[in-house]
Short mmCIF file of N, CA and C and ligand atoms in Angstrom, two decimals:
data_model
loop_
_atom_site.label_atom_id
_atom_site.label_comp_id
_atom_site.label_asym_id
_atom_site.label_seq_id
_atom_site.Cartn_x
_atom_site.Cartn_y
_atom_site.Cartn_z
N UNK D 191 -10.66 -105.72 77.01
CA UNK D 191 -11.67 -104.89 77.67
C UNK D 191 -11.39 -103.41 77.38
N UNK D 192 -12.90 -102.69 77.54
CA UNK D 192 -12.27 -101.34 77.10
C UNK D 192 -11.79 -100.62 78.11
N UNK D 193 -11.03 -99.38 78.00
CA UNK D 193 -10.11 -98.48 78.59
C UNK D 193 -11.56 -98.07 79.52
N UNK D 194 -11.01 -97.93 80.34
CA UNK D 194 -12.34 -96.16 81.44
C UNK D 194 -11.78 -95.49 80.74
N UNK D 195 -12.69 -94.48 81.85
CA UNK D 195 -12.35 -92.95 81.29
C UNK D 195 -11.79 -92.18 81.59
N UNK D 196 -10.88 -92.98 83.00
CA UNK D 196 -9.61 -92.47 84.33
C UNK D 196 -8.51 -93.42 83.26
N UNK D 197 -8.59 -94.47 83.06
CA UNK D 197 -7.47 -94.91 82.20
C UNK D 197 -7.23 -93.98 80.87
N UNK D 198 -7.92 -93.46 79.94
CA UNK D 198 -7.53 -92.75 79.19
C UNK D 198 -7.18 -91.29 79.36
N UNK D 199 -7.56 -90.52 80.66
CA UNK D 199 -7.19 -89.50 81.21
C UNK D 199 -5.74 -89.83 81.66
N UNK D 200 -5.26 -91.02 82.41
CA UNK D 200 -3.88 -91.45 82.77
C UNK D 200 -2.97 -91.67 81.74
N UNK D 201 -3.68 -92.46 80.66
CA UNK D 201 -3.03 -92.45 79.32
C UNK D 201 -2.30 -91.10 78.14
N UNK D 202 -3.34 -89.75 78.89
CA UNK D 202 -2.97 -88.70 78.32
C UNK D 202 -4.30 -89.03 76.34
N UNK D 203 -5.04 -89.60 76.45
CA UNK D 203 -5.72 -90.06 75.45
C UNK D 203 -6.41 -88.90 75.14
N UNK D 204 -7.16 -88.76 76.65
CA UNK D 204 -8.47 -87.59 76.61
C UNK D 204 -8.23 -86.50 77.81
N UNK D 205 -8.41 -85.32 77.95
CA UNK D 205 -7.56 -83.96 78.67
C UNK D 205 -8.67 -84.50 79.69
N UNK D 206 -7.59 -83.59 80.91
CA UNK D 206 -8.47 -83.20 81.81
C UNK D 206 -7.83 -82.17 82.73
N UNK D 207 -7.97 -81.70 83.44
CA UNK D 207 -7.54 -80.79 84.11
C UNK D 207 -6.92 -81.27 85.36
N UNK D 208 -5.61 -81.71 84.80
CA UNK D 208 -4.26 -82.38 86.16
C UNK D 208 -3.69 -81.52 87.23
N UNK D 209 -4.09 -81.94 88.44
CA UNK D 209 -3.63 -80.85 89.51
C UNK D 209 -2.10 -81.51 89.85
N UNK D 210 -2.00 -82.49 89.89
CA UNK D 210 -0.91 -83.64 90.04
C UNK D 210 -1.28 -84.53 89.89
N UNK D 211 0.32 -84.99 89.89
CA UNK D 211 0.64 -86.66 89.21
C UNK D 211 2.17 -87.03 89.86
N UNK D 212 2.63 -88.55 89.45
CA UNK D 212 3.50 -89.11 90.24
C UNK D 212 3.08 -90.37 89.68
N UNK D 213 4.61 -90.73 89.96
CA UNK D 213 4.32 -92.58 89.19
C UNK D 213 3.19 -93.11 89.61
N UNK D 214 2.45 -92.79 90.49
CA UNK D 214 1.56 -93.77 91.23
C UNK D 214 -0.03 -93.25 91.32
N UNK D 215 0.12 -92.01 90.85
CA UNK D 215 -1.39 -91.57 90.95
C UNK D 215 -1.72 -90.33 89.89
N UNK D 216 -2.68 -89.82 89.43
CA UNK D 216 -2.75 -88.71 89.00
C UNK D 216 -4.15 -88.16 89.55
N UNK D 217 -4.32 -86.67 89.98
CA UNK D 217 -5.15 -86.16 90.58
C UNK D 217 -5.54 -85.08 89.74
N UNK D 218 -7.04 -84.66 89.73
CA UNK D 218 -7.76 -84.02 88.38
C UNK D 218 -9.02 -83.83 88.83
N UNK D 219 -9.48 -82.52 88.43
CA UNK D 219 -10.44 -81.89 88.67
C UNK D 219 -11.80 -82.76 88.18
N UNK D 220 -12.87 -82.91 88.89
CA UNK D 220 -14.23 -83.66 88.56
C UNK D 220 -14.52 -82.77 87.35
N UNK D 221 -15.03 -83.44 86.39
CA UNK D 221 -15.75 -82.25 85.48
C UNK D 221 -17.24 -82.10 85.77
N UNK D 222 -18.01 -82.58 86.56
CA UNK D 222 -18.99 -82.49 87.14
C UNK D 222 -19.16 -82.12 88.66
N UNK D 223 -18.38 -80.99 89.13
CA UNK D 223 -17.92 -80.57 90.66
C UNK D 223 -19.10 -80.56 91.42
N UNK D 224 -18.76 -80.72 92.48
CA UNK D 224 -20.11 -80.75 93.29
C UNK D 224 -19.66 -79.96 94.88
N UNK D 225 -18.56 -79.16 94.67
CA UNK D 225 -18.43 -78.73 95.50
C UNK D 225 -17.11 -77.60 94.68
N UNK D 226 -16.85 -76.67 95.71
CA UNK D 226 -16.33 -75.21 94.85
C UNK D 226 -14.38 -76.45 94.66
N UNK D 227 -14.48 -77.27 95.52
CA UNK D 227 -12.89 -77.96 94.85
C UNK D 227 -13.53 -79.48 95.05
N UNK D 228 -13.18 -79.64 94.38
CA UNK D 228 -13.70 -81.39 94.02
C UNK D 228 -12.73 -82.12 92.68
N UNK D 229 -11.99 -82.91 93.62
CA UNK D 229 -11.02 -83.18 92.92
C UNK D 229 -10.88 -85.32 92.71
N UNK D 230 -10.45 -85.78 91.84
CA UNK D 230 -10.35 -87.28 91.54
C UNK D 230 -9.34 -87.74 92.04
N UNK D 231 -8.57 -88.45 92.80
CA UNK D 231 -7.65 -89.29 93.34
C UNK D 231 -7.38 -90.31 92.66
N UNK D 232 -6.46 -90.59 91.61
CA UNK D 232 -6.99 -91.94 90.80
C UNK D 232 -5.36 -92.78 90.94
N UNK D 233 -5.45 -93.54 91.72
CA UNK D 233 -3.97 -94.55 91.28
C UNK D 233 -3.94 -94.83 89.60
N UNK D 234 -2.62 -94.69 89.06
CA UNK D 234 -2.50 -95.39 88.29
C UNK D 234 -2.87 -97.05 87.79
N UNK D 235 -2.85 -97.67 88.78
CA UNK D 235 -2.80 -99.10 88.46
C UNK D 235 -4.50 -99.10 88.29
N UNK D 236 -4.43 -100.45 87.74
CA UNK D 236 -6.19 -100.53 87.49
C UNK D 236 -7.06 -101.26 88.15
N UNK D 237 -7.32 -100.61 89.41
CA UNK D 237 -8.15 -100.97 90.01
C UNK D 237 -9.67 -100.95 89.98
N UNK D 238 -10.40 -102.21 89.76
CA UNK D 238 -11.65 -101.67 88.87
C UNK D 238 -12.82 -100.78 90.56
N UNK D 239 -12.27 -101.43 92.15
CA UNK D 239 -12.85 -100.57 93.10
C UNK D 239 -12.29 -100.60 94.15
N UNK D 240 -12.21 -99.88 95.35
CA UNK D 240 -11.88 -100.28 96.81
C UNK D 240 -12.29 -101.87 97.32
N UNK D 241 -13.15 -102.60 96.81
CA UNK D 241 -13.57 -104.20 96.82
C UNK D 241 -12.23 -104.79 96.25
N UNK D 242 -11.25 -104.65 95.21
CA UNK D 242 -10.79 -104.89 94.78
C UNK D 242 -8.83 -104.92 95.50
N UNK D 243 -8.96 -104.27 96.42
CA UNK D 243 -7.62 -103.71 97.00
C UNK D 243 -7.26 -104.96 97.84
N UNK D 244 -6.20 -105.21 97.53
CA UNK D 244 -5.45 -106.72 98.39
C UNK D 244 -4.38 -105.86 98.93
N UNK D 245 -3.61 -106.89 99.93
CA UNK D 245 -2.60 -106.26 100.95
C UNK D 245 -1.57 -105.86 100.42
N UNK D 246 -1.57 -106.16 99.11
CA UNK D 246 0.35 -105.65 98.08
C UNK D 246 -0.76 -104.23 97.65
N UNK D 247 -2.00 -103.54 97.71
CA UNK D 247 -2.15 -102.32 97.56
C UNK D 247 -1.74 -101.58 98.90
N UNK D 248 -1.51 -102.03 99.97
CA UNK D 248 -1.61 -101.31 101.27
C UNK D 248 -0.52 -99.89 101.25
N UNK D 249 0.50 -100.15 100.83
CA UNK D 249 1.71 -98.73 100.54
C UNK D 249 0.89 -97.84 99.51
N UNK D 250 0.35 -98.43 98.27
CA UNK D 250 -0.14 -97.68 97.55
C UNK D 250 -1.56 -96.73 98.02
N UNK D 251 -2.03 -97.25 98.89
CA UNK D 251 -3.54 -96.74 99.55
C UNK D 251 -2.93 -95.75 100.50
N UNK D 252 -2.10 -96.02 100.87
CA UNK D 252 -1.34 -94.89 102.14
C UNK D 252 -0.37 -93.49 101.01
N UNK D 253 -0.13 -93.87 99.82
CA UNK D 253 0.12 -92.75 99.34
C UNK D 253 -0.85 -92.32 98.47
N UNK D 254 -1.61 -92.22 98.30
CA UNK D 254 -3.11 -91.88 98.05
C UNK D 254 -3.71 -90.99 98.88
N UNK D 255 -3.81 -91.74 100.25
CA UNK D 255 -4.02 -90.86 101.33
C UNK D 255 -3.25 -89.51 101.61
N UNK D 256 -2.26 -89.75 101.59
CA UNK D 256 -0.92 -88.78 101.88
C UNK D 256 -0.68 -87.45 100.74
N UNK D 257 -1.31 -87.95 99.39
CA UNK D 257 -1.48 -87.33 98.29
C UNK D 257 -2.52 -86.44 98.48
N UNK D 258 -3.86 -86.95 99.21
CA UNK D 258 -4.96 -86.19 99.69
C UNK D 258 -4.38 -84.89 100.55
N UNK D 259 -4.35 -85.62 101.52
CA UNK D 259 -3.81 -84.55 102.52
C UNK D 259 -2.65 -83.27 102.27
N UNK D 260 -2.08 -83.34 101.08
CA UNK D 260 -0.91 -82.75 100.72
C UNK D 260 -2.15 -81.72 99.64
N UNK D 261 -2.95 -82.28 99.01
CA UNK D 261 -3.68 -81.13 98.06
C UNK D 261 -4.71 -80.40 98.84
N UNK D 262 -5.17 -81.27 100.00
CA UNK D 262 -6.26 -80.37 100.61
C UNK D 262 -5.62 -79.17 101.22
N UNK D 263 -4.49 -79.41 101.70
CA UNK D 263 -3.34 -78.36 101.74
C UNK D 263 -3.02 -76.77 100.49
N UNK D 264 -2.96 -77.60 99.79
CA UNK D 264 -2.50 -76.86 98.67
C UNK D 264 -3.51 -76.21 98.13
N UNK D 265 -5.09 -77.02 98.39
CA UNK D 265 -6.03 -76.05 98.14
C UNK D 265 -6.82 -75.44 99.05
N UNK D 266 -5.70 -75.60 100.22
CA UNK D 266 -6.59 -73.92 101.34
C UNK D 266 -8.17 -74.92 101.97
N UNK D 267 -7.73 -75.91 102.28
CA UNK D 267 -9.22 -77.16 102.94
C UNK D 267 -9.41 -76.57 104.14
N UNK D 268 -8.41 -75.33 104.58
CA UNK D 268 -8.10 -75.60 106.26
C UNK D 268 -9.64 -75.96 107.56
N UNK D 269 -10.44 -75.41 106.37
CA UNK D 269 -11.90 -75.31 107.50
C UNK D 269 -12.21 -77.09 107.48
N UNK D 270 -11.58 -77.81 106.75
CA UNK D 270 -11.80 -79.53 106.69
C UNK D 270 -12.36 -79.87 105.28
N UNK D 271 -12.71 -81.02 104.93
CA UNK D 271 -13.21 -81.25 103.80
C UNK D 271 -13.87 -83.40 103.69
N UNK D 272 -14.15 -82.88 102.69
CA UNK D 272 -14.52 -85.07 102.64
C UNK D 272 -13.85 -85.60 101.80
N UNK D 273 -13.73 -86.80 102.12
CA UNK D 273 -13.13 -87.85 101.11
C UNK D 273 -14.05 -88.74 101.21
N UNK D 274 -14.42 -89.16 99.62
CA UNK D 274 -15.35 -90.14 98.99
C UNK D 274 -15.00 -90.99 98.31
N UNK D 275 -15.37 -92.82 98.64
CA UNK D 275 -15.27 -93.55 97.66
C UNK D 275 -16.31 -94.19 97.38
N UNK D 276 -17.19 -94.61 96.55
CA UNK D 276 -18.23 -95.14 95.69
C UNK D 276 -18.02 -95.96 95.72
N UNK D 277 -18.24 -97.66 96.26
CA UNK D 277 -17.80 -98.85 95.81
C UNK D 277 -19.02 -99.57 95.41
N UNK D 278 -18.59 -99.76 93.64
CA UNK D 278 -19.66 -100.76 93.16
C UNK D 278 -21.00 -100.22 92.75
N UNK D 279 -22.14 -100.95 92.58
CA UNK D 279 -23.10 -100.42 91.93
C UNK D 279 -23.89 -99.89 92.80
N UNK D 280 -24.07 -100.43 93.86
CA UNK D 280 -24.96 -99.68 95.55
C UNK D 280 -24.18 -98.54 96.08
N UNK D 281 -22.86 -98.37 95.83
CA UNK D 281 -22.47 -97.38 96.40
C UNK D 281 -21.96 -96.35 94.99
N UNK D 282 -22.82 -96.24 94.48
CA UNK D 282 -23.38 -95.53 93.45
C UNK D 282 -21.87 -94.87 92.41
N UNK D 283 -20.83 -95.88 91.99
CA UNK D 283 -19.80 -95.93 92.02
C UNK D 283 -19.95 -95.88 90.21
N UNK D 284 -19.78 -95.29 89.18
CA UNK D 284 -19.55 -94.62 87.71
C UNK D 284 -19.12 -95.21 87.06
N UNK D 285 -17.55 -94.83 87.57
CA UNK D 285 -16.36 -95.18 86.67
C UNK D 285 -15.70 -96.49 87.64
N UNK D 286 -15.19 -97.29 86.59
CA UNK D 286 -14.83 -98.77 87.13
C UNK D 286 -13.39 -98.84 87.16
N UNK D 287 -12.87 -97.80 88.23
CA UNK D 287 -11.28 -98.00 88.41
C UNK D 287 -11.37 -97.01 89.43
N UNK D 288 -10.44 -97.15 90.53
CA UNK D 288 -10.69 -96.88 91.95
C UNK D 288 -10.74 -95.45 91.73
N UNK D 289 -11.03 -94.67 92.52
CA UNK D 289 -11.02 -93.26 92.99
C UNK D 289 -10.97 -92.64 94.20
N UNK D 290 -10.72 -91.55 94.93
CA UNK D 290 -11.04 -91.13 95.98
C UNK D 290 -11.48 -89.54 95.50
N UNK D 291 -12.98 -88.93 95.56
CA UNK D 291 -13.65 -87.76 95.45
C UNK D 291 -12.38 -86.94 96.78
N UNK D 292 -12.04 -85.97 96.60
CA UNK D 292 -11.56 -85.04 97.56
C UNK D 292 -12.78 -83.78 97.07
N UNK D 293 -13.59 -83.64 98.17
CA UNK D 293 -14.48 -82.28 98.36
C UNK D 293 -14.50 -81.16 99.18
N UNK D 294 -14.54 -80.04 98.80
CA UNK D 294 -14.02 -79.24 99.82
C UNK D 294 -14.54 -77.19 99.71
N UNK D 295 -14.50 -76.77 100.16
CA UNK D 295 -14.07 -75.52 99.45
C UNK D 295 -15.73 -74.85 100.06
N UNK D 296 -16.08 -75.38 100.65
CA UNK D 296 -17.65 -75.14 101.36
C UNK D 296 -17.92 -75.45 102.36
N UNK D 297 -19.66 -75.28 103.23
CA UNK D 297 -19.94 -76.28 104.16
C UNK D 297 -20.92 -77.45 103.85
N UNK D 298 -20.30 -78.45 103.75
CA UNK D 298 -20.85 -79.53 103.38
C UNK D 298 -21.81 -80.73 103.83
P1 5GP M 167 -18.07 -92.16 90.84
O1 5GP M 167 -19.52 -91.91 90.59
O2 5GP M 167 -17.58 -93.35 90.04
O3 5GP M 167 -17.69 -92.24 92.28
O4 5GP M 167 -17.31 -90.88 90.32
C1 5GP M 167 -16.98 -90.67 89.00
C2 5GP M 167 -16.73 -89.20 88.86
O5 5GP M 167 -16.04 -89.00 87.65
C3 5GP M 167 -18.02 -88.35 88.77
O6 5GP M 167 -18.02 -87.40 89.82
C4 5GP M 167 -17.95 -87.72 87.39
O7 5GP M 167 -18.40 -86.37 87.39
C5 5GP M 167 -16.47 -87.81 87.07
N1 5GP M 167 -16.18 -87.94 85.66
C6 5GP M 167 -16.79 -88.77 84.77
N2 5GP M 167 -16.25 -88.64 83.54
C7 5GP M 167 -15.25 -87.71 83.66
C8 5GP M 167 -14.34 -87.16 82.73
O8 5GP M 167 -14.28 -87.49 81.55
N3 5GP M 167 -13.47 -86.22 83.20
C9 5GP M 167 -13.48 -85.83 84.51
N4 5GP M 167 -12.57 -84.90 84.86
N5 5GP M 167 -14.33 -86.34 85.42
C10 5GP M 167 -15.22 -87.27 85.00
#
């Protein structure tokens, strides 16, 4: 099957603009922002959606979360911000490997 386009960004294949990374996730600017910080949450492993997450993801979903909260930090969220996940084709979901949208930097 072919690569996404979060797997070849993880792969280092195709650039993107890495805010962080860690064995377990790498986080990267949307190239289509929709808000003044809008950032990708992407686990490493290949998850094709949040439908997809079984209970051996549960540590990994909690540092995901924890990863969020540590950049909304780092990027000054203090007034609050959203976290978005797309699951599937109704929930109008792109790319076929999990994500979490971090949006922020406005009023939304
Ligand atoms: P989804 O619609 O699956 O929830 O979100 C996919 C997101 O990935 C979209 O917001 C889209 O702008 C972003 N995106 C798609 N291709 C690329 C890319 O090649 N690089 C980056 N940085 N973001 C991408």
């Amino acid at each position: 099957m072919a690569k996404t386009i979060f797997k070849q960004i993880i792969d280092k294949e195709i650039p993107a603009q890495i805010v962080y990374e860690d064995d377990l996730c790498v986080v990267f600017h949307d190239v289509h922002p929709q808000a003044p910080v809008h950032l990708l949450v992407v686990p490493k492993k290949e998850i094709v959606s949040f439908n997809e997450l079984t209970a051996e993801d549960t540590p990994l979903l909690g540092h995901l979360f924890a990863v969020i909260q540590k950049l909304a930090k780092e990027f000054h969220l203090d007034n609050g911000y959203r976290i978005v996940n797309n699951c599937g084709k109704d929930g109008g979901q792109s790319v076929a490997h999990l994500h979490f949208h971090l949006l922020g930097g406005c009023q939304l």
